[in-house]
Short mmCIF file of C-alpha atoms in Angstrom, two decimals:
data_model
loop_
_atom_site.label_atom_id
_atom_site.label_comp_id
_atom_site.label_asym_id
_atom_site.label_seq_id
_atom_site.Cartn_x
_atom_site.Cartn_y
_atom_site.Cartn_z
CA MET A 1 -48.66 -19.03 126.59
CA ALA A 2 -50.20 -21.55 129.32
CA GLY A 3 -51.74 -24.64 128.35
CA TYR A 4 -54.30 -27.01 130.50
CA TYR A 5 -55.48 -30.28 129.58
CA ASN A 6 -56.09 -29.07 125.98
CA GLN A 7 -56.78 -25.36 126.39
CA ALA A 8 -54.25 -22.62 125.21
CA ARG A 9 -53.86 -19.43 125.53
CA ILE A 10 -51.39 -16.03 125.87
CA ILE A 11 -51.13 -14.65 129.48
CA ASP A 12 -49.64 -11.72 130.68
CA PRO A 13 -46.33 -12.61 132.62
CA VAL A 14 -46.98 -9.77 135.04
CA THR A 15 -50.74 -9.96 136.11
CA PHE A 16 -51.15 -13.19 134.74
CA ALA A 17 -54.54 -12.29 132.48
CA THR A 18 -55.61 -14.12 129.71
CA VAL A 19 -54.30 -11.56 126.44
CA GLN A 20 -55.47 -14.24 124.39
CA VAL A 21 -57.04 -17.18 123.73
CA LEU A 22 -56.06 -19.65 121.19
CA PRO A 23 -57.61 -22.80 119.73
CA ASN A 24 -58.18 -25.79 121.82
CA ILE A 25 -54.90 -28.03 121.38
CA PRO A 26 -55.81 -31.17 119.44
CA GLY A 27 -55.06 -34.82 121.32
CA SER A 28 -55.59 -37.30 118.48
CA VAL A 29 -56.79 -38.61 115.33
CA THR A 30 -59.63 -40.07 117.36
CA SER A 31 -60.31 -38.05 119.70
CA ALA A 32 -59.68 -33.88 119.82
CA GLN A 33 -60.43 -33.97 123.05
CA ALA A 34 -57.58 -35.75 124.47
CA GLY A 35 -55.50 -34.28 126.80
CA ARG A 36 -51.80 -32.76 126.82
CA THR A 37 -51.54 -32.68 131.04
CA TYR A 38 -53.46 -34.94 132.54
CA PRO A 39 -53.29 -37.81 133.86
CA MET A 40 -50.38 -38.23 131.87
CA GLU A 41 -47.69 -35.64 131.19
CA GLY A 42 -47.15 -34.37 127.99
CA ALA A 43 -43.56 -32.01 126.97
CA SER A 44 -43.64 -28.45 125.58
CA LEU A 45 -41.13 -25.88 124.23
CA LEU A 46 -40.14 -23.12 122.01
CA LEU A 47 -38.24 -23.75 119.26
CA PRO A 48 -35.10 -22.19 118.74
CA GLN A 49 -34.52 -18.96 116.99
CA HIS A 50 -31.16 -17.16 115.78
CA ALA A 51 -30.52 -13.98 115.27
CA PRO A 52 -32.03 -11.65 113.50
CA TYR A 53 -35.19 -13.26 115.22
CA THR A 54 -37.59 -12.38 113.03
CA ASP A 55 -39.00 -15.54 112.27
CA PRO A 56 -42.23 -16.48 114.34
CA ILE A 57 -41.94 -17.99 117.31
CA THR A 58 -43.17 -21.99 117.37
CA VAL A 59 -44.32 -23.33 120.29
CA LEU A 60 -43.99 -27.96 119.77
CA ILE A 61 -46.17 -29.88 122.38
CA CYS A 62 -45.52 -33.97 122.63
CA GLY A 63 -47.19 -36.32 124.15
CA GLY A 64 -50.23 -36.49 126.87
CA SER A 65 -53.11 -39.40 127.37
CA ASN A 66 -56.15 -40.27 125.90
CA PHE A 67 -57.97 -41.05 128.62
CA GLY A 68 -55.65 -43.29 129.97
CA THR A 69 -53.20 -44.08 126.27
CA ALA A 70 -49.88 -42.33 125.83
CA LEU A 71 -50.60 -40.04 123.25
CA ASP A 72 -47.64 -40.67 120.33
CA ASN A 73 -48.23 -37.43 118.32
CA CYS A 74 -46.69 -33.93 118.84
CA VAL A 75 -48.41 -30.81 117.66
CA THR A 76 -46.83 -27.07 116.19
CA MET A 77 -48.39 -23.74 116.30
CA GLN A 78 -47.34 -19.96 115.72
CA PRO A 79 -49.19 -18.47 118.69
CA GLU A 80 -48.26 -14.87 117.51
CA SER A 81 -49.48 -15.35 114.08
CA ALA A 82 -52.58 -13.65 112.52
CA ASN A 83 -54.37 -16.85 112.57
CA PRO A 84 -52.74 -19.36 114.97
CA THR A 85 -53.90 -23.30 114.12
CA TRP A 86 -52.34 -26.56 115.32
CA VAL A 87 -50.34 -28.53 113.39
CA ILE A 88 -50.37 -32.93 114.14
CA GLU A 89 -47.67 -34.54 113.54
CA ARG A 90 -46.87 -38.55 114.84
CA MET A 91 -43.48 -38.91 116.68
CA VAL A 92 -40.85 -40.82 115.42
CA ARG A 93 -40.50 -44.80 116.64
CA HIS A 94 -37.21 -43.92 118.74
CA TYR A 95 -38.96 -41.33 120.54
CA LEU A 96 -41.64 -44.02 122.10
CA HIS A 97 -39.47 -46.89 123.12
CA LEU A 98 -37.19 -43.95 124.63
CA MET A 99 -40.49 -42.63 126.66
CA LYS A 100 -41.35 -46.57 127.39
CA ILE A 101 -38.05 -47.55 128.86
CA THR A 102 -37.67 -43.94 131.31
CA ASP A 103 -41.60 -43.97 132.41
#
């Protein structure tokens, strides 16, 4: 899966061709067009899997910016589900303090 600004898509790892275009990644409650990759980068990861690896893959993306203001939320999605949708949640306060210290 590749994400840029507020777009997400599944790409072929060999040809880099788009396999599936996913719904736009929501930025914030006040601005759905806010981005996850510019001008302030968010972070993304796949949540851990456990044997026998039958649970759906879940992607977690936190942070980004709303036109210069850091986003205080995370989104999750299971991109291989029948109707993938993003779920938006506020970040915990301690994580926000850590972000301020390391910036």
